Tab-separated table of C-alpha atoms and ligand atoms in Angstrom:
chain	number	residue	atom	x	y	z
A	1	UNK	CA	0.109	0.053	0.097
A	2	UNK	CA	1.191	3.681	-1.181
A	3	UNK	CA	0.005	6.983	0.607
A	4	UNK	CA	-0.329	9.436	-1.037
A	5	UNK	CA	-1.690	12.958	-1.160
A	6	UNK	CA	-4.172	14.958	-3.919
A	7	UNK	CA	-1.892	18.058	-5.048
A	8	UNK	CA	-2.749	20.883	-7.647
A	9	UNK	CA	-0.143	22.073	-10.133
A	10	UNK	CA	0.103	25.936	-11.430
A	11	UNK	CA	0.484	27.493	-7.798
A	12	UNK	CA	-3.240	26.532	-7.759
A	13	UNK	CA	-2.947	25.013	-4.099
A	14	UNK	CA	-1.771	26.422	-0.977
A	15	UNK	CA	-0.347	23.132	-0.010
A	16	UNK	CA	3.371	22.780	-1.350
A	17	UNK	CA	5.131	19.919	-2.510
A	18	UNK	CA	7.392	20.245	0.371
A	19	UNK	CA	4.998	20.217	3.218
A	20	UNK	CA	3.542	16.727	1.702
A	21	UNK	CA	7.033	15.470	1.753
A	22	UNK	CA	7.413	16.594	5.541
A	23	UNK	CA	4.136	14.729	6.142
A	24	UNK	CA	5.236	10.787	7.704
A	25	UNK	CA	4.490	7.858	5.134
A	26	UNK	CA	3.530	9.997	2.483
A	27	UNK	CA	5.308	8.660	-0.708
A	28	UNK	CA	3.841	10.891	-3.954
A	29	UNK	CA	0.921	12.808	-5.047
A	30	UNK	CA	-2.035	12.325	-6.997
A	31	UNK	CA	-2.306	14.785	-9.452
A	32	UNK	CA	-3.294	16.212	-13.021
A	33	UNK	CA	-3.498	19.035	-15.641
A	34	UNK	CA	-6.688	20.908	-15.092
A	35	UNK	CA	-5.388	22.874	-17.715
A	36	UNK	CA	-6.131	21.415	-21.005
A	37	UNK	CA	-9.387	21.221	-22.013
A	38	UNK	CA	-11.044	18.167	-21.872
A	39	UNK	CA	-10.913	15.615	-24.552
A	40	UNK	CA	-7.598	17.160	-25.538
A	41	UNK	CA	-4.612	15.195	-25.435
A	42	UNK	CA	-2.142	16.035	-22.142
A	43	UNK	CA	0.917	16.795	-23.868
A	44	UNK	CA	4.410	15.164	-23.144
A	45	UNK	CA	6.402	17.747	-22.103
A	46	UNK	CA	4.351	19.027	-19.898
A	47	UNK	CA	3.784	15.882	-18.378
A	48	UNK	CA	7.911	15.468	-18.310
A	49	UNK	CA	7.943	19.377	-16.130
A	50	UNK	CA	5.612	17.876	-14.001
A	51	UNK	CA	7.043	14.925	-13.048
A	52	UNK	CA	10.351	16.604	-12.614
A	53	UNK	CA	9.212	18.625	-10.065
A	54	UNK	CA	7.387	16.820	-8.213
A	55	UNK	CA	10.508	14.311	-8.169
A	56	UNK	CA	12.729	17.277	-7.747
A	57	UNK	CA	10.650	17.832	-4.087
A	58	UNK	CA	11.318	13.724	-3.467
A	59	UNK	CA	7.787	12.340	-4.017
A	60	UNK	CA	5.962	10.160	-7.065
A	61	UNK	CA	3.551	11.180	-9.851
A	62	UNK	CA	2.686	7.557	-10.144
A	63	UNK	CA	-1.459	8.865	-9.925
A	64	UNK	CA	-3.233	10.856	-12.136
A	65	UNK	CA	-6.821	12.531	-10.909
A	66	UNK	CA	-8.044	12.666	-13.180
A	67	UNK	CA	-8.081	12.310	-16.702
A	68	UNK	CA	-11.774	13.579	-17.652
A	69	UNK	CA	-13.852	12.477	-19.944
A	70	UNK	CA	-15.656	14.435	-23.112
A	71	UNK	CA	-18.869	14.607	-22.725
A	72	UNK	CA	-19.331	13.092	-26.377
A	73	UNK	CA	-18.249	9.915	-25.185
A	74	UNK	CA	-21.103	9.875	-21.926
A	75	UNK	CA	-23.401	10.277	-24.536
A	76	UNK	CA	-22.569	7.710	-27.231
A	77	UNK	CA	-21.849	10.123	-30.016
A	78	UNK	CA	-19.830	9.972	-33.515
A	79	UNK	CA	-17.170	12.301	-32.165
A	80	UNK	CA	-16.694	9.642	-29.809
A	81	UNK	CA	-14.154	7.965	-31.531
A	82	UNK	CA	-12.260	11.145	-31.853
A	83	UNK	CA	-12.026	11.778	-28.160
A	84	UNK	CA	-11.067	8.266	-27.427
A	85	UNK	CA	-8.191	8.097	-29.669
A	86	UNK	CA	-6.938	11.376	-27.468
A	87	UNK	CA	-7.702	9.904	-24.265
A	88	UNK	CA	-5.575	6.862	-25.276
A	89	UNK	CA	-3.129	9.096	-26.410
A	90	UNK	CA	-2.638	11.106	-23.357
A	91	UNK	CA	-2.706	7.667	-21.712
A	92	UNK	CA	0.085	6.917	-23.685
A	93	UNK	CA	2.136	10.036	-22.521
A	94	UNK	CA	1.121	9.439	-18.844
A	95	UNK	CA	3.373	5.710	-19.136
A	96	UNK	CA	6.075	7.458	-20.401
A	97	UNK	CA	6.760	9.061	-17.374
A	98	UNK	CA	5.448	6.532	-15.291
A	99	UNK	CA	2.010	6.451	-13.706
A	100	UNK	CA	0.714	3.367	-12.936
A	101	UNK	CA	-2.598	4.167	-11.816
A	102	UNK	CA	-5.594	6.872	-12.834
A	103	UNK	CA	-8.533	7.415	-11.472
A	104	UNK	CA	-11.766	9.014	-13.281
A	105	UNK	CA	-15.446	9.069	-13.163
A	106	UNK	CA	-18.069	8.742	-15.869
A	107	UNK	CA	-20.792	10.866	-14.091
A	108	UNK	CA	-22.695	13.015	-16.512
A	109	UNK	CA	-22.243	17.165	-16.396
A	110	UNK	CA	-21.486	16.987	-12.948
A	111	UNK	CA	-19.046	15.569	-11.184
A	112	UNK	CA	-19.578	15.726	-7.214
A	113	UNK	CA	-22.010	17.812	-5.983
A	114	UNK	CA	-22.745	19.409	-1.875
A	115	UNK	CA	-24.785	22.387	-0.609
A	116	UNK	CA	-21.999	23.752	1.495
A	117	UNK	CA	-18.476	23.790	1.065
A	118	UNK	CA	-17.416	25.530	4.405
A	119	UNK	CA	-20.441	24.464	6.597
A	120	UNK	CA	-19.238	24.815	10.373
A	121	UNK	CA	-19.426	22.033	12.519
A	122	UNK	CA	-19.612	22.081	16.549
A	123	UNK	CA	-16.111	22.697	17.499
A	124	UNK	CA	-15.773	25.662	14.970
A	125	UNK	CA	-14.163	23.111	11.909
A	126	UNK	CA	-15.197	23.655	8.538
A	127	UNK	CA	-16.613	20.887	6.067
A	128	UNK	CA	-18.855	20.022	2.416
A	129	UNK	CA	-21.992	19.388	3.380
A	130	UNK	CA	-24.501	18.046	1.761
A	131	UNK	CA	-28.692	18.566	2.071
A	132	UNK	CA	-30.858	16.993	-0.018
A	133	UNK	CA	-34.068	19.538	-0.436
A	134	UNK	CA	-31.132	22.213	-0.706
A	135	UNK	CA	-29.314	20.745	-3.370
A	136	UNK	CA	-33.005	19.344	-5.539
A	137	UNK	CA	-33.656	23.107	-5.167
A	138	UNK	CA	-31.011	24.654	-7.284
A	139	UNK	CA	-29.530	23.540	-10.651
A	140	UNK	CA	-26.049	22.499	-11.455
A	141	UNK	CA	-25.654	25.990	-12.482
A	142	UNK	CA	-26.832	27.863	-9.364
A	143	UNK	CA	-24.627	25.246	-7.500
A	144	UNK	CA	-21.956	25.735	-9.231
A	145	UNK	CA	-21.991	29.489	-8.609
A	146	UNK	CA	-22.576	28.873	-4.725
A	147	UNK	CA	-19.589	26.615	-4.559
A	148	UNK	CA	-17.905	29.536	-6.561
A	149	UNK	CA	-18.518	31.406	-3.530
A	150	UNK	CA	-17.115	29.352	-0.604
A	151	UNK	CA	-14.123	27.573	-2.750
A	152	UNK	CA	-11.929	30.425	-0.922
A	153	UNK	CA	-10.744	31.797	-4.993
A	154	UNK	CA	-9.064	28.032	-5.810
A	155	UNK	CA	-10.709	25.978	-8.852
A	156	UNK	CA	-12.673	22.844	-8.047
A	157	UNK	CA	-11.373	19.338	-9.805
A	158	UNK	CA	-15.319	18.374	-11.463
A	159	UNK	CA	-17.181	22.129	-11.942
A	160	UNK	CA	-14.434	23.516	-14.421
A	161	UNK	CA	-15.449	26.097	-16.950
A	162	UNK	CA	-15.316	24.112	-20.018
A	163	UNK	CA	-17.857	22.022	-18.308
A	164	UNK	CA	-20.018	24.325	-17.009
A	165	UNK	CA	-20.150	26.394	-20.356
A	166	UNK	CA	-22.259	23.449	-22.006
A	167	UNK	CA	-24.232	22.554	-18.800
A	168	UNK	CA	-28.107	23.340	-19.441
A	169	UNK	CA	-27.987	21.420	-22.946
A	170	UNK	CA	-25.781	18.798	-21.477
A	171	UNK	CA	-28.350	17.615	-18.734
A	172	UNK	CA	-31.560	18.109	-21.302
A	173	UNK	CA	-30.224	15.798	-23.735
A	174	UNK	CA	-28.897	13.175	-20.824
A	175	UNK	CA	-32.546	13.440	-19.216
A	176	UNK	CA	-34.021	11.280	-22.286
A	177	UNK	CA	-31.204	8.699	-21.967
A	178	UNK	CA	-31.543	5.437	-21.035
A	179	UNK	CA	-29.583	3.855	-17.928
A	180	UNK	CA	-29.195	1.040	-20.515
A	181	UNK	CA	-28.267	3.647	-23.084
A	182	UNK	CA	-25.582	4.807	-20.399
A	183	UNK	CA	-23.772	1.484	-19.622
A	184	UNK	CA	-23.740	0.633	-23.124
A	185	UNK	CA	-22.224	3.863	-23.860
A	186	UNK	CA	-19.470	3.128	-20.826
A	187	UNK	CA	-19.132	-0.392	-22.483
A	188	UNK	CA	-17.911	1.540	-25.537
A	189	UNK	CA	-15.236	3.718	-23.313
A	190	UNK	CA	-14.060	0.508	-21.397
A	191	UNK	CA	-13.886	-1.782	-24.667
A	192	UNK	CA	-12.068	1.115	-26.811
A	193	UNK	CA	-9.758	2.233	-24.157
A	194	UNK	CA	-8.861	-0.858	-21.330
A	195	UNK	CA	-6.319	-2.806	-23.693
A	196	UNK	CA	-4.269	0.129	-24.027
A	197	UNK	CA	-4.626	0.386	-20.542
A	198	UNK	CA	-2.950	-2.928	-20.436
A	199	UNK	CA	-0.836	-2.400	-23.246
A	200	UNK	CA	0.579	0.967	-20.869
A	201	UNK	CA	0.125	-0.752	-17.778
A	202	UNK	CA	-1.941	1.804	-16.138
A	203	UNK	CA	-4.806	0.335	-13.599
A	204	UNK	CA	-8.226	2.589	-14.548
A	205	UNK	CA	-9.594	2.895	-11.308
A	206	UNK	CA	-12.771	5.151	-11.917
A	207	UNK	CA	-14.563	7.278	-9.037
A	208	UNK	CA	-18.272	6.224	-7.757
A	209	UNK	CA	-20.579	8.806	-8.033
A	210	UNK	CA	-21.334	11.181	-5.655
A	211	UNK	CA	-23.639	11.385	-4.337
A	212	UNK	CA	-24.309	7.688	-4.471
A	213	UNK	CA	-28.485	8.458	-5.926
A	214	UNK	CA	-29.576	10.724	-9.230
A	215	UNK	CA	-29.855	14.147	-9.282
A	216	UNK	CA	-31.423	16.729	-11.825
A	217	UNK	CA	-32.797	13.396	-13.682
A	218	UNK	CA	-29.068	12.536	-14.909
A	219	UNK	CA	-28.219	8.804	-14.782
A	220	UNK	CA	-25.800	7.901	-12.441
A	221	UNK	CA	-24.396	4.156	-12.394
A	222	UNK	CA	-21.584	3.872	-9.706
A	223	UNK	CA	-23.494	3.600	-6.463
A	224	UNK	CA	-23.809	0.935	-5.044
A	225	UNK	CA	-22.605	-2.935	-4.997
A	226	UNK	CA	-25.013	-4.208	-7.881
A	227	UNK	CA	-24.130	-1.559	-9.673
A	228	UNK	CA	-20.061	-1.886	-9.292
A	229	UNK	CA	-20.584	-5.662	-10.204
A	230	UNK	CA	-22.263	-4.746	-13.537
A	231	UNK	CA	-19.711	-2.643	-14.273
A	232	UNK	CA	-16.978	-4.821	-13.439
A	233	UNK	CA	-18.219	-7.027	-16.227
A	234	UNK	CA	-18.639	-4.442	-18.852
A	235	UNK	CA	-14.811	-5.185	-18.992
A	236	UNK	CA	-13.058	-8.462	-17.332
A	237	UNK	CA	-9.722	-6.925	-17.614
A	238	UNK	CA	-7.978	-6.414	-13.902
A	239	UNK	CA	-7.408	-2.815	-15.885
A	240	UNK	CA	-10.731	-2.341	-15.161
A	241	UNK	CA	-11.074	-1.144	-11.495
A	242	UNK	CA	-12.293	1.049	-8.905
A	243	UNK	CA	-11.609	3.905	-6.667
A	244	UNK	CA	-13.006	3.303	-4.057
A	245	UNK	CA	-13.762	6.203	-2.043
A	246	UNK	CA	-15.581	5.155	1.281
A	247	UNK	CA	-17.121	8.871	1.224
A	248	UNK	CA	-18.709	8.376	-1.761
A	249	UNK	CA	-20.041	5.071	-1.367
A	250	UNK	CA	-20.487	5.635	2.193
A	251	UNK	CA	-23.063	8.332	1.961
A	252	UNK	CA	-25.014	5.957	0.836
A	253	UNK	CA	-26.034	4.293	4.537
A	254	UNK	CA	-26.935	0.910	2.724
A	255	UNK	CA	-23.168	0.198	1.797
A	256	UNK	CA	-21.756	-2.336	4.147
A	257	UNK	CA	-18.162	-0.908	2.291
A	258	UNK	CA	-15.758	-3.887	4.203
A	259	UNK	CA	-18.123	-6.765	2.782
A	260	UNK	CA	-17.478	-4.513	-0.653
A	261	UNK	CA	-13.617	-4.143	-0.310
A	262	UNK	CA	-13.772	-8.047	0.272
A	263	UNK	CA	-15.701	-8.735	-2.788
A	264	UNK	CA	-13.981	-6.452	-5.012
A	265	UNK	CA	-10.677	-7.396	-3.896
A	266	UNK	CA	-8.102	-7.224	-7.019
A	267	UNK	CA	-10.100	-4.609	-8.771
A	268	UNK	CA	-9.586	-1.632	-6.406
A	269	UNK	CA	-6.490	-0.065	-7.630
A	270	UNK	CA	-7.020	3.451	-5.761
A	271	UNK	CA	-8.744	3.994	-2.209
A	272	UNK	CA	-9.715	7.885	-1.025
A	273	UNK	CA	-10.804	7.153	2.756
A	274	UNK	CA	-12.928	9.365	4.664
A	275	UNK	CA	-15.471	9.493	6.731
A	276	UNK	CA	-19.194	10.880	6.579
A	277	UNK	CA	-21.993	11.630	9.438
A	278	UNK	CA	-25.507	11.794	8.882
A	279	UNK	CA	-28.142	13.185	9.539
A	280	UNK	CA	-30.828	11.394	8.129
A	281	UNK	CA	-30.753	8.969	4.883
A	282	UNK	CA	-29.339	11.282	2.390
A	283	UNK	CA	-28.135	14.622	4.106
A	284	UNK	CA	-24.337	13.845	6.025
A	285	UNK	CA	-21.483	16.390	6.840
A	286	UNK	CA	-17.895	14.998	5.788
A	287	UNK	CA	-15.940	14.602	8.985
A	288	UNK	CA	-12.370	14.173	10.504
A	289	UNK	CA	-10.862	10.472	9.238
A	290	UNK	CA	-11.332	9.327	13.012
A	291	UNK	CA	-14.155	6.588	13.143
A	292	UNK	CA	-15.546	7.941	16.262
A	293	UNK	CA	-16.224	11.525	14.203
A	294	UNK	CA	-18.391	9.602	11.334
A	295	UNK	CA	-20.611	6.840	10.587
A	296	UNK	CA	-17.665	4.854	9.032
A	297	UNK	CA	-15.623	1.999	10.756
A	298	UNK	CA	-12.866	3.135	9.528
A	299	UNK	CA	-10.798	0.478	11.627
A	300	UNK	CA	-12.974	-2.179	9.782
A	301	UNK	CA	-12.502	-0.404	6.146
A	302	UNK	CA	-8.380	-0.628	6.618
A	303	UNK	CA	-8.406	-4.010	8.177
A	304	UNK	CA	-10.459	-5.330	4.448
A	305	UNK	CA	-7.855	-3.535	2.430
A	306	UNK	CA	-5.296	-5.176	4.310
A	307	UNK	CA	-6.719	-8.388	4.523
A	308	UNK	CA	-7.802	-8.470	1.440
A	309	UNK	CA	-3.968	-8.277	0.026
A	310	UNK	CA	-4.390	-4.650	-1.345
A	311	UNK	CA	-1.658	-3.361	-2.582
A	312	UNK	CA	-2.474	0.070	-4.582
A	313	UNK	CA	-2.349	3.648	-3.855
A	314	UNK	CA	-4.578	5.126	-0.954
A	315	UNK	CA	-4.757	9.105	-0.257
A	316	UNK	CA	-6.850	10.848	2.592
A	317	UNK	CA	-9.950	11.950	1.343
A	318	UNK	CA	-11.197	15.952	2.103
A	319	UNK	CA	-10.386	17.014	5.367
A	320	UNK	CA	-11.723	19.415	7.237
A	321	UNK	CA	-10.218	23.335	7.426
A	322	UNK	CA	-8.847	23.664	11.105
A	323	UNK	CA	-6.488	25.707	12.818
A	324	UNK	CA	-7.418	28.906	10.364
A	325	UNK	CA	-6.142	27.149	7.475
A	326	UNK	CA	-7.205	28.798	3.981
A	327	UNK	CA	-7.089	26.166	1.483
A	328	UNK	CA	-9.458	24.393	-1.342
A	329	UNK	CA	-12.142	23.447	0.502
A	330	UNK	CA	-11.689	19.523	1.305
A	331	UNK	CA	-8.027	19.711	0.006
A	332	UNK	CA	-5.935	21.728	3.103
A	333	UNK	CA	-3.061	20.377	5.042
A	334	UNK	CA	-3.652	19.827	8.613
A	335	UNK	CA	-6.782	17.999	8.687
A	336	UNK	CA	-5.175	15.305	5.593
A	337	UNK	CA	-2.359	15.602	7.341
A	338	UNK	CA	-4.025	13.683	10.344
A	339	UNK	CA	-6.085	11.550	8.332
A	340	UNK	CA	-3.541	10.271	6.778
A	341	UNK	CA	-1.213	9.198	9.777
A	342	UNK	CA	-4.477	7.935	11.560
A	343	UNK	CA	-4.895	5.840	8.957
A	344	UNK	CA	-1.462	4.320	8.290
A	345	UNK	CA	-1.258	3.733	11.724
A	346	UNK	CA	-4.479	1.506	11.951
A	347	UNK	CA	-2.201	0.075	8.788
A	348	UNK	CA	0.739	-0.518	10.727
A	349	UNK	CA	-1.618	-2.264	13.952
A	350	UNK	CA	-3.366	-4.137	11.713
A	351	UNK	CA	-0.268	-5.442	9.736
A	352	UNK	CA	1.919	-6.123	12.720
A	353	UNK	CA	-0.477	-8.156	14.886
A	354	UNK	CA	-1.520	-9.937	11.791
A	355	UNK	CA	1.944	-10.822	11.457
A	356	UNK	CA	2.058	-11.790	15.108
A	357	UNK	CA	-1.001	-14.234	14.762
A	358	UNK	CA	1.498	-15.618	11.795
A	359	UNK	CA	4.334	-16.433	13.585
B	401	DNO	C1	-14.098	15.403	-5.159
B	401	DNO	C2	-13.226	14.253	-5.603
B	401	DNO	C3	-13.450	14.008	-7.562
B	401	DNO	C4	-12.776	12.837	-8.169
B	401	DNO	C5	-13.457	12.731	-9.081
B	401	DNO	C6	-12.429	11.984	-9.825
B	401	DNO	O1	-13.069	16.241	-4.263
B	401	DNO	O2	-13.292	13.086	-5.024
B	401	DNO	O3	-13.233	15.378	-8.402
B	401	DNO	O4	-11.449	13.340	-8.252
B	401	DNO	O5	-14.144	12.304	-9.261
B	401	DNO	O6	-12.546	11.791	-11.257
């Protein structure tokens, strides 16, 4: 298992590579090229420069989060083949710079949704929160505006401007698309891309839909055990795998995360570990990573990963904003560093007890 942290390039991150390097147990970063418009090939020279910057700081660049998928692919339009070729060419360039795992999502139009990016908890810390009634009263456009106001000046991954400009038209398009058609478009993507992921030795790791239920009449498919089974069976290659995001999947109280980890072991290549505190079945606040701060049992989750032989990448997911930090919502340094070391502590204890048992 390798513990990494998400990091945004081009000076668009309040957290420096040096700070990440000084966080105990972190071997690298999950990063991206947010300035390359969706659908275009990620340039090799830019990737090489980025890799050098990360390596010079003493960290690895083995994970990319995310290369976004052009809407024409998700919509199944004839123009998709050209965008698929660009995706494949990007995989080639990622391979050239030593990337081994690619996190992406197949959510239509919007990536993740929250009603507030700076909800204040009792202890004064601020978190991302989700109130279903508020979210359905908004539309993606008004949510984007509300989010921008709370983003502390940082860009929000998944809410890129090229995505937003077409939003209204895209939403109408998807509202008339059946879920079966959406799965078929996903299979078309996988069958085109996975042979190249194998060739370039890059594990594809789809991120679950967040939150894991439909919004605004848009198809949402990576939400629970059944749907993940369907997804994995679309293409049987081990390179067709998952980013197991405990916060996203854990927002659905019916998901039994440790048992899902056991079932999908071997196909989980990347894990986002965070906790959530439910107010009811659909409303929740993100919380500190510690089990006692939320509803997820992080011990059982880490134990399931450990015992199923997980050897991919883990990153602490969204942290709270604490100690006066001003950072991109979810991606400050302090709470993620605390979370990472809590998770590493769990892993060490589970691993050592397991070894003792075997002696
Ligand atoms: C939000 C992230 C998502 C994630 C993408 C992966 O903080 O979890 O934006 O990176 O869904 O493609």
